[in-house]
């Protein structure tokens, strides 16, 4: 028998809490919640009713007429998918009349379907094939002389799946999935009667249409009409492994479906609590980088960054690295070495890197890319609430009445969450978007923001404080909540501050460029519209006042009482898959795991007792401080796991100068990334498909990453760090990633109840998980804050030092696009690049006309820090005076022009506000061409046999 995936119960479950109803199906009693369909009730008792248009991921439709049943006392033959149960209902699913009707329906389907099962890629994995057998169809009476759809051309335009209309049975499942699950409305049923057919957008091919390649339509299709190219190439899978996606902070759970050691497809798991059976183009399809020809599988070393790479054995690479680190430590002192962890790596890998630095190097010189994007979240939320994380689970958005999105672009950056959000908005929730750019969520099919506050980049604090001004001065404060849950004297001080007329929408309008009337309307809506939820992203944190903005968001939530229940809260949308986990694991130079300061004697004692070494009580160096010290000659060696600081960190020239000044740079990654241009040792990493561990997503959800295949490089990443630690006489002896999690739980109070066995049992856990919350905590701060009383903090607006003027009149801000991920190291090595082959500079038509720029022209972007060149995209998505670009392609070198300005509290770089001038150019800048030549030189490899 062919391998099958998940069981499909035909229709969705009813809402929790419904009364139980007992009915009889084929003589057997069954009790199910009121509102359950007859089809689902039958499936739950083990009786499978034939179906084609029904699936439990979509609303019941009742079009295929295959699921007909007989109901005692009711005329006709109702569809079981659209018939709800009622008390004492008596149903028959198998009678001679039903058999005849079903065979007749199936006969009509088969008469217009290719009879190519033996050569069809979906053979053994096709619902039409299964149901033909289930109804006992053995021959078709109708000949092939009549009209049919068998001659329709196949659409192979999408890089990941094919559309073969000749196999389509027009069940509408793909159309319904695009509408109900994804919310893009890119597919439709075109024509009527026999002429009905599935069409993408206005009769376009799939690649050119509005389809976002999320895969929902492919997953919903019951035939081979929509089918993955990999299934056609490899064959149907024969086993699966449940694992977690390694892209954004949503943390989707997938069934990695395998044939032998070969991955066939990634199918979103229905039981995944973060994604609920949905996915995006990255997680669903963009995993081919694991087998890309540019992936490095053997360790390499070189004496100088001007030398070619030399392949060596693992033993030689580890021994050489340890010897270099030991030499540098002995000559320059223990503070001359540091490490960088990655938000792409597992909790266990990240924990070991910071342990290597603290217990092996003997200092706290450890930092992470999470600080470069979301450290203001940790500072701001810990100050206000007492915990450094978001307050809700993703399901909570379905109870929200008003949603505020500030500095985030969920349709591109967190598309699976965005689909759920759009579903809630279509149900009637109101939306406020605070963003200098008109993102897709502002206006998309059946969704439109009530207010779009297109603020001037860098004025987040002024806008949020003005909203607070409206709430306080118009008497919209939830006084009962504030008195019960917050420090009243601090509230009074804050309220006096925000009530000052200088914070009014009218007084700040010229500065923020947000019309006062719109800002007042947004503030009133959030304060009075019911459950109010705030979601924010890097457009909040990557500013010189990032921490102040997070505090301002917390103030708004507290003053309106929007905390401590479903449908409300303050929710950071983490950019990468394990940003939350990287922070939790102690990746900051001043904090141990669980956000305890390194000066905390009790916390250090706990680690000392377990690790057998004394820990330094002085905070270490952050990444920019490491680079400064390297240029000064006091910092000499760096171990970088899974992070490309040369492309992702600001002020690229300063980063390259710091790396060039070091004597031993070790890059531990999948590819020779931009940072590897300055590396002396390259340790090949393993992909998420090749390792065990956990990721923690944006909702604090800890989920297992399970090994799908053996590591092509020979080791899981945590094993490589352990090899290096042992070579440095740092005691690490783990046999499995689960043992590292056991240690994390032993020293991290919020993880105290977490183990791989518990995760296997529950599926996932949201921290804190301890004796008080043995199954985790979906919603934080119910009944009280972790710090006791909520803390209001004054949020004085301080303009960024990055000012526009005659030389640099425009403001550049940056962001991401749906098809690409972060610095593009993974997605650029997949077919996703067909949607986004290069970074483009978005510029308003007015600004373009002033400069004589046409769409597609090469333009030079110059800032106080540097210059780069890329092609222009003329659009009114950005306001006059604002330009925007992505940073997915290293050839763009977008961070050459970002400055070293940073958040006052956390040193988080100010990526989102850079004063620039834009003018026409003849192509890439001289700097880019020199850099590209340098990169090609650095990628030379002298292949020798590894011992």
GROMACS .gro file of N, CA, C and O in nm, residues 76-167:
model
  368
   76UNK      N    1  -3.453   1.305  -0.018
   76UNK     CA    2  -3.335   1.330  -0.099
   76UNK      C    3  -3.210   1.272  -0.038
   76UNK      O    4  -3.212   1.191   0.057
   77UNK      N    5  -3.098   1.314  -0.094
   77UNK     CA    6  -2.967   1.262  -0.055
   77UNK      C    7  -2.873   1.380  -0.028
   77UNK      O    8  -2.804   1.428  -0.118
   78UNK      N    9  -2.872   1.430   0.095
   78UNK     CA   10  -2.791   1.549   0.125
   78UNK      C   11  -2.642   1.518   0.122
   78UNK      O   12  -2.598   1.405   0.144
   79UNK      N   13  -2.564   1.623   0.095
   79UNK     CA   14  -2.418   1.612   0.101
   79UNK      C   15  -2.376   1.607   0.247
   79UNK      O   16  -2.414   1.694   0.327
   80UNK      N   17  -2.298   1.507   0.283
   80UNK     CA   18  -2.260   1.491   0.424
   80UNK      C   19  -2.167   1.601   0.471
   80UNK      O   20  -2.158   1.629   0.590
   81UNK      N   21  -2.094   1.667   0.377
   81UNK     CA   22  -1.999   1.772   0.419
   81UNK      C   23  -2.071   1.899   0.462
   81UNK      O   24  -2.017   1.975   0.544
   82UNK      N   25  -2.190   1.925   0.409
   82UNK     CA   26  -2.263   2.048   0.442
   82UNK      C   27  -2.382   2.023   0.534
   82UNK      O   28  -2.458   2.115   0.562
   83UNK      N   29  -2.399   1.900   0.578
   83UNK     CA   30  -2.512   1.865   0.666
   83UNK      C   31  -2.464   1.853   0.809
   83UNK      O   32  -2.387   1.761   0.842
   84UNK      N   33  -2.506   1.942   0.897
   84UNK     CA   34  -2.463   1.931   1.037
   84UNK      C   35  -2.544   1.824   1.110
   84UNK      O   36  -2.657   1.794   1.074
   85UNK      N   37  -2.482   1.770   1.213
   85UNK     CA   38  -2.552   1.669   1.292
   85UNK      C   39  -2.665   1.736   1.372
   85UNK      O   40  -2.661   1.856   1.400
   86UNK      N   41  -2.765   1.656   1.407
   86UNK     CA   42  -2.871   1.701   1.497
   86UNK      C   43  -2.904   1.585   1.590
   86UNK      O   44  -2.877   1.469   1.558
   87UNK      N   45  -2.957   1.612   1.708
   87UNK     CA   46  -2.981   1.506   1.806
   87UNK      C   47  -3.064   1.392   1.749
   87UNK      O   48  -3.165   1.413   1.679
   88UNK      N   49  -3.019   1.270   1.775
   88UNK     CA   50  -3.087   1.148   1.737
   88UNK      C   51  -3.096   1.126   1.586
   88UNK      O   52  -3.176   1.043   1.539
   89UNK      N   53  -3.016   1.198   1.509
   89UNK     CA   54  -3.012   1.178   1.364
   89UNK      C   55  -2.968   1.035   1.333
   89UNK      O   56  -2.877   0.982   1.398
   90UNK      N   57  -3.031   0.974   1.233
   90UNK     CA   58  -2.993   0.841   1.189
   90UNK      C   59  -2.944   0.851   1.044
   90UNK      O   60  -3.019   0.896   0.956
   91UNK      N   61  -2.819   0.813   1.021
   91UNK     CA   62  -2.756   0.832   0.891
   91UNK      C   63  -2.712   0.696   0.836
   91UNK      O   64  -2.662   0.611   0.911
   92UNK      N   65  -2.730   0.679   0.705
   92UNK     CA   66  -2.675   0.561   0.637
   92UNK      C   67  -2.579   0.610   0.529
   92UNK      O   68  -2.614   0.698   0.449
   93UNK      N   69  -2.460   0.556   0.530
   93UNK     CA   70  -2.358   0.597   0.433
   93UNK      C   71  -2.339   0.497   0.320
   93UNK      O   72  -2.275   0.530   0.220
   94UNK      N   73  -2.391   0.377   0.334
   94UNK     CA   74  -2.374   0.274   0.232
   94UNK      C   75  -2.507   0.204   0.205
   94UNK      O   76  -2.551   0.121   0.283
   95UNK      N   77  -2.573   0.243   0.097
   95UNK     CA   78  -2.693   0.173   0.050
   95UNK      C   79  -2.678   0.151  -0.099
   95UNK      O   80  -2.592   0.213  -0.164
   96UNK      N   81  -2.758   0.065  -0.155
   96UNK     CA   82  -2.748   0.038  -0.298
   96UNK      C   83  -2.774   0.164  -0.380
   96UNK      O   84  -2.709   0.188  -0.481
   97UNK      N   85  -2.870   0.246  -0.335
   97UNK     CA   86  -2.899   0.370  -0.408
   97UNK      C   87  -2.780   0.465  -0.403
   97UNK      O   88  -2.742   0.525  -0.505
   98UNK      N   89  -2.716   0.478  -0.284
   98UNK     CA   90  -2.600   0.566  -0.272
   98UNK      C   91  -2.484   0.516  -0.358
   98UNK      O   92  -2.414   0.595  -0.423
   99UNK      N   93  -2.464   0.385  -0.360
   99UNK     CA   94  -2.356   0.330  -0.442
   99UNK      C   95  -2.377   0.365  -0.589
   99UNK      O   96  -2.284   0.405  -0.659
  100UNK      N   97  -2.501   0.352  -0.634
  100UNK     CA   98  -2.532   0.381  -0.776
  100UNK      C   99  -2.511   0.530  -0.807
  100UNK      O  100  -2.452   0.566  -0.909
  101UNK      N  101  -2.558   0.615  -0.716
  101UNK     CA  102  -2.541   0.759  -0.738
  101UNK      C  103  -2.394   0.798  -0.742
  101UNK      O  104  -2.351   0.875  -0.828
  102UNK      N  105  -2.316   0.745  -0.648
  102UNK     CA  106  -2.175   0.781  -0.642
  102UNK      C  107  -2.098   0.731  -0.763
  102UNK      O  108  -2.012   0.801  -0.817
  103UNK      N  109  -2.129   0.609  -0.806
  103UNK     CA  110  -2.060   0.557  -0.926
  103UNK      C  111  -2.094   0.642  -1.047
  103UNK      O  112  -2.009   0.669  -1.131
  104UNK      N  113  -2.219   0.687  -1.055
  104UNK     CA  114  -2.258   0.772  -1.168
  104UNK      C  115  -2.184   0.904  -1.167
  104UNK      O  116  -2.138   0.953  -1.272
  105UNK      N  117  -2.170   0.965  -1.048
  105UNK     CA  118  -2.095   1.091  -1.036
  105UNK      C  119  -1.949   1.070  -1.074
  105UNK      O  120  -1.890   1.146  -1.152
  106UNK      N  121  -1.889   0.964  -1.017
  106UNK     CA  122  -1.749   0.937  -1.046
  106UNK      C  123  -1.726   0.906  -1.193
  106UNK      O  124  -1.624   0.944  -1.251
  107UNK      N  125  -1.822   0.839  -1.255
  107UNK     CA  126  -1.811   0.804  -1.396
  107UNK      C  127  -1.800   0.930  -1.482
  107UNK      O  128  -1.722   0.937  -1.579
  108UNK      N  129  -1.877   1.032  -1.445
  108UNK     CA  130  -1.871   1.158  -1.519
  108UNK      C  131  -1.735   1.226  -1.502
  108UNK      O  132  -1.679   1.280  -1.598
  109UNK      N  133  -1.681   1.222  -1.380
  109UNK     CA  134  -1.549   1.279  -1.359
  109UNK      C  135  -1.444   1.206  -1.444
  109UNK      O  136  -1.362   1.269  -1.513
  110UNK      N  137  -1.446   1.075  -1.440
  110UNK     CA  138  -1.344   0.997  -1.508
  110UNK      C  139  -1.356   1.010  -1.660
  110UNK      O  140  -1.256   1.002  -1.732
  111UNK      N  141  -1.478   1.033  -1.709
  111UNK     CA  142  -1.496   1.044  -1.854
  111UNK      C  143  -1.423   1.164  -1.913
  111UNK      O  144  -1.398   1.169  -2.033
  112UNK      N  145  -1.390   1.260  -1.828
  112UNK     CA  146  -1.322   1.382  -1.876
  112UNK      C  147  -1.185   1.395  -1.809
  112UNK      O  148  -1.137   1.505  -1.783
  113UNK      N  149  -1.124   1.282  -1.778
  113UNK     CA  150  -0.995   1.282  -1.708
  113UNK      C  151  -0.900   1.187  -1.778
  113UNK      O  152  -0.942   1.079  -1.821
  114UNK      N  153  -0.775   1.224  -1.794
  114UNK     CA  154  -0.679   1.135  -1.861
  114UNK      C  155  -0.667   1.001  -1.788
  114UNK      O  156  -0.655   0.996  -1.665
  115UNK      N  157  -0.670   0.893  -1.864
  115UNK     CA  158  -0.656   0.760  -1.804
  115UNK      C  159  -0.510   0.717  -1.810
  115UNK      O  160  -0.472   0.622  -1.878
  116UNK      N  161  -0.428   0.793  -1.736
  116UNK     CA  162  -0.283   0.771  -1.741
  116UNK      C  163  -0.225   0.743  -1.603
  116UNK      O  164  -0.112   0.778  -1.573
  117UNK      N  165  -0.303   0.675  -1.519
  117UNK     CA  166  -0.263   0.657  -1.379
  117UNK      C  167  -0.125   0.593  -1.365
  117UNK      O  168  -0.047   0.631  -1.278
  118UNK      N  169  -0.094   0.495  -1.450
  118UNK     CA  170   0.033   0.425  -1.434
  118UNK      C  171   0.154   0.515  -1.459
  118UNK      O  172   0.261   0.492  -1.403
  119UNK      N  173   0.136   0.617  -1.542
  119UNK     CA  174   0.247   0.707  -1.571
  119UNK      C  175   0.232   0.843  -1.504
  119UNK      O  176   0.318   0.929  -1.518
  120UNK      N  177   0.121   0.864  -1.433
  120UNK     CA  178   0.097   0.993  -1.366
  120UNK      C  179   0.186   1.003  -1.242
  120UNK      O  180   0.202   0.906  -1.167
  121UNK      N  181   0.242   1.121  -1.220
  121UNK     CA  182   0.331   1.142  -1.105
  121UNK      C  183   0.259   1.125  -0.972
  121UNK      O  184   0.322   1.099  -0.870
  122UNK      N  185   0.126   1.142  -0.972
  122UNK     CA  186   0.050   1.130  -0.847
  122UNK      C  187  -0.006   0.989  -0.827
  122UNK      O  188  -0.086   0.968  -0.736
  123UNK      N  189   0.036   0.895  -0.908
  123UNK     CA  190  -0.013   0.758  -0.894
  123UNK      C  191   0.014   0.707  -0.752
  123UNK      O  192   0.128   0.709  -0.706
  124UNK      N  193  -0.091   0.663  -0.686
  124UNK     CA  194  -0.077   0.619  -0.547
  124UNK      C  195  -0.093   0.731  -0.447
  124UNK      O  196  -0.097   0.706  -0.327
  125UNK      N  197  -0.103   0.854  -0.495
  125UNK     CA  198  -0.116   0.970  -0.407
  125UNK      C  199  -0.221   1.064  -0.464
  125UNK      O  200  -0.206   1.185  -0.461
  126UNK      N  201  -0.328   1.007  -0.519
  126UNK     CA  202  -0.431   1.083  -0.590
  126UNK      C  203  -0.567   1.050  -0.531
  126UNK      O  204  -0.607   0.933  -0.527
  127UNK      N  205  -0.639   1.151  -0.485
  127UNK     CA  206  -0.769   1.129  -0.424
  127UNK      C  207  -0.871   1.081  -0.527
  127UNK      O  208  -0.961   1.002  -0.493
  128UNK      N  209  -0.864   1.129  -0.649
  128UNK     CA  210  -0.957   1.084  -0.752
  128UNK      C  211  -0.941   0.935  -0.775
  128UNK      O  212  -1.039   0.859  -0.786
  129UNK      N  213  -0.818   0.890  -0.783
  129UNK     CA  214  -0.788   0.748  -0.798
  129UNK      C  215  -0.843   0.669  -0.679
  129UNK      O  216  -0.907   0.564  -0.696
  130UNK      N  217  -0.820   0.719  -0.558
  130UNK     CA  218  -0.868   0.652  -0.438
  130UNK      C  219  -1.020   0.642  -0.436
  130UNK      O  220  -1.077   0.537  -0.405
  131UNK      N  221  -1.086   0.753  -0.468
  131UNK     CA  222  -1.231   0.756  -0.458
  131UNK      C  223  -1.299   0.675  -0.568
  131UNK      O  224  -1.408   0.620  -0.547
  132UNK      N  225  -1.234   0.665  -0.682
  132UNK     CA  226  -1.287   0.578  -0.787
  132UNK      C  227  -1.291   0.434  -0.739
  132UNK      O  228  -1.388   0.360  -0.764
  133UNK      N  229  -1.188   0.395  -0.667
  133UNK     CA  230  -1.187   0.262  -0.608
  133UNK      C  231  -1.286   0.249  -0.496
  133UNK      O  232  -1.352   0.145  -0.480
  134UNK      N  233  -1.300   0.357  -0.416
  134UNK     CA  234  -1.390   0.352  -0.300
  134UNK      C  235  -1.536   0.335  -0.340
  134UNK      O  236  -1.614   0.273  -0.268
  135UNK      N  237  -1.575   0.392  -0.454
  135UNK     CA  238  -1.715   0.380  -0.497
  135UNK      C  239  -1.736   0.258  -0.587
  135UNK      O  240  -1.847   0.234  -0.634
  136UNK      N  241  -1.631   0.183  -0.615
  136UNK     CA  242  -1.645   0.060  -0.692
  136UNK      C  243  -1.659   0.081  -0.842
  136UNK      O  244  -1.717  -0.003  -0.913
  137UNK      N  245  -1.602   0.193  -0.893
  137UNK     CA  246  -1.609   0.216  -1.037
  137UNK      C  247  -1.509   0.126  -1.109
  137UNK      O  248  -1.391   0.126  -1.079
  138UNK      N  249  -1.561   0.047  -1.205
  138UNK     CA  250  -1.475  -0.047  -1.277
  138UNK      C  251  -1.467  -0.019  -1.426
  138UNK      O  252  -1.375  -0.063  -1.493
  139UNK      N  253  -1.564   0.052  -1.482
  139UNK     CA  254  -1.557   0.090  -1.623
  139UNK      C  255  -1.640   0.215  -1.644
  139UNK      O  256  -1.721   0.253  -1.559
  140UNK      N  257  -1.617   0.281  -1.756
  140UNK     CA  258  -1.686   0.406  -1.791
  140UNK      C  259  -1.765   0.383  -1.919
  140UNK      O  260  -1.708   0.341  -2.020
  141UNK      N  261  -1.893   0.412  -1.913
  141UNK     CA  262  -1.979   0.385  -2.029
  141UNK      C  263  -1.963   0.486  -2.141
  141UNK      O  264  -1.992   0.458  -2.256
  142UNK      N  265  -1.914   0.605  -2.107
  142UNK     CA  266  -1.911   0.712  -2.206
  142UNK      C  267  -1.786   0.702  -2.291
  142UNK      O  268  -1.675   0.683  -2.241
  143UNK      N  269  -1.801   0.718  -2.420
  143UNK     CA  270  -1.687   0.712  -2.510
  143UNK      C  271  -1.609   0.842  -2.510
  143UNK      O  272  -1.635   0.933  -2.432
  144UNK      N  273  -1.511   0.852  -2.599
  144UNK     CA  274  -1.428   0.971  -2.604
  144UNK      C  275  -1.456   1.057  -2.726
  144UNK      O  276  -1.374   1.138  -2.767
  145UNK      N  277  -1.576   1.036  -2.784
  145UNK     CA  278  -1.608   1.113  -2.905
  145UNK      C  279  -1.661   1.252  -2.872
  145UNK      O  280  -1.659   1.341  -2.957
  146UNK      N  281  -1.711   1.272  -2.752
  146UNK     CA  282  -1.770   1.400  -2.716
  146UNK      C  283  -1.667   1.504  -2.678
  146UNK      O  284  -1.546   1.480  -2.681
  147UNK      N  285  -1.716   1.621  -2.638
  147UNK     CA  286  -1.627   1.730  -2.595
  147UNK      C  287  -1.558   1.692  -2.465
  147UNK      O  288  -1.613   1.621  -2.380
  148UNK      N  289  -1.434   1.739  -2.448
  148UNK     CA  290  -1.358   1.713  -2.326
  148UNK      C  291  -1.258   1.825  -2.305
  148UNK      O  292  -1.242   1.913  -2.389
  149UNK      N  293  -1.191   1.817  -2.193
  149UNK     CA  294  -1.088   1.914  -2.160
  149UNK      C  295  -0.948   1.854  -2.172
  149UNK      O  296  -0.851   1.912  -2.123
  150UNK      N  297  -0.938   1.739  -2.235
  150UNK     CA  298  -0.812   1.664  -2.232
  150UNK      C  299  -0.700   1.729  -2.312
  150UNK      O  300  -0.584   1.699  -2.291
  151UNK      N  301  -0.733   1.817  -2.402
  151UNK     CA  302  -0.629   1.875  -2.488
  151UNK      C  303  -0.572   2.005  -2.438
  151UNK      O  304  -0.492   2.069  -2.509
  152UNK      N  305  -0.608   2.051  -2.318
  152UNK     CA  306  -0.563   2.181  -2.269
  152UNK      C  307  -0.414   2.179  -2.236
  152UNK      O  308  -0.360   2.080  -2.187
  153UNK      N  309  -0.348   2.290  -2.265
  153UNK     CA  310  -0.203   2.299  -2.248
  153UNK      C  311  -0.165   2.308  -2.101
  153UNK      O  312  -0.234   2.370  -2.019
  154UNK      N  313  -0.054   2.250  -2.065
  154UNK     CA  314  -0.001   2.253  -1.929
  154UNK      C  315   0.072   2.385  -1.905
  154UNK      O  316   0.142   2.434  -1.993
  155UNK      N  317   0.056   2.440  -1.787
  155UNK     CA  318   0.126   2.563  -1.747
  155UNK      C  319   0.243   2.523  -1.657
  155UNK      O  320   0.224   2.480  -1.544
  156UNK      N  321   0.364   2.537  -1.706
  156UNK     CA  322   0.484   2.501  -1.630
  156UNK      C  323   0.563   2.624  -1.587
  156UNK      O  324   0.681   2.615  -1.553
  157UNK      N  325   0.499   2.741  -1.589
  157UNK     CA  326   0.571   2.866  -1.565
  157UNK      C  327   0.623   2.880  -1.423
  157UNK      O  328   0.729   2.939  -1.401
  158UNK      N  329   0.549   2.828  -1.325
  158UNK     CA  330   0.595   2.840  -1.188
  158UNK      C  331   0.717   2.750  -1.167
  158UNK      O  332   0.718   2.636  -1.211
  159UNK      N  333   0.820   2.800  -1.100
  159UNK     CA  334   0.942   2.719  -1.085
  159UNK      C  335   0.924   2.598  -0.994
  159UNK      O  336   1.008   2.507  -0.997
  160UNK      N  337   0.817   2.593  -0.917
  160UNK     CA  338   0.803   2.486  -0.819
  160UNK      C  339   0.690   2.387  -0.847
  160UNK      O  340   0.693   2.276  -0.795
  161UNK      N  341   0.589   2.427  -0.921
  161UNK     CA  342   0.479   2.334  -0.947
  161UNK      C  343   0.422   2.357  -1.087
  161UNK      O  344   0.437   2.464  -1.145
  162UNK      N  345   0.357   2.252  -1.138
  162UNK     CA  346   0.293   2.257  -1.269
  162UNK      C  347   0.142   2.261  -1.252
  162UNK      O  348   0.087   2.209  -1.154
  163UNK      N  349   0.074   2.319  -1.352
  163UNK     CA  350  -0.072   2.321  -1.356
  163UNK      C  351  -0.116   2.255  -1.486
  163UNK      O  352  -0.087   2.303  -1.595
  164UNK      N  353  -0.182   2.140  -1.473
  164UNK     CA  354  -0.228   2.064  -1.590
  164UNK      C  355  -0.380   2.066  -1.593
  164UNK      O  356  -0.446   1.984  -1.526
  165UNK      N  357  -0.441   2.159  -1.667
  165UNK     CA  358  -0.587   2.171  -1.665
  165UNK      C  359  -0.661   2.050  -1.721
  165UNK      O  360  -0.779   2.032  -1.694
  166UNK      N  361  -0.590   1.967  -1.798
  166UNK     CA  362  -0.657   1.848  -1.852
  166UNK      C  363  -0.694   1.750  -1.742
  166UNK      O  364  -0.781   1.664  -1.760
  167UNK      N  365  -0.631   1.762  -1.625
  167UNK     CA  366  -0.659   1.672  -1.514
  167UNK      C  367  -0.750   1.735  -1.410
  167UNK      O  368  -0.780   1.675  -1.307
   0.00000   0.00000   0.00000
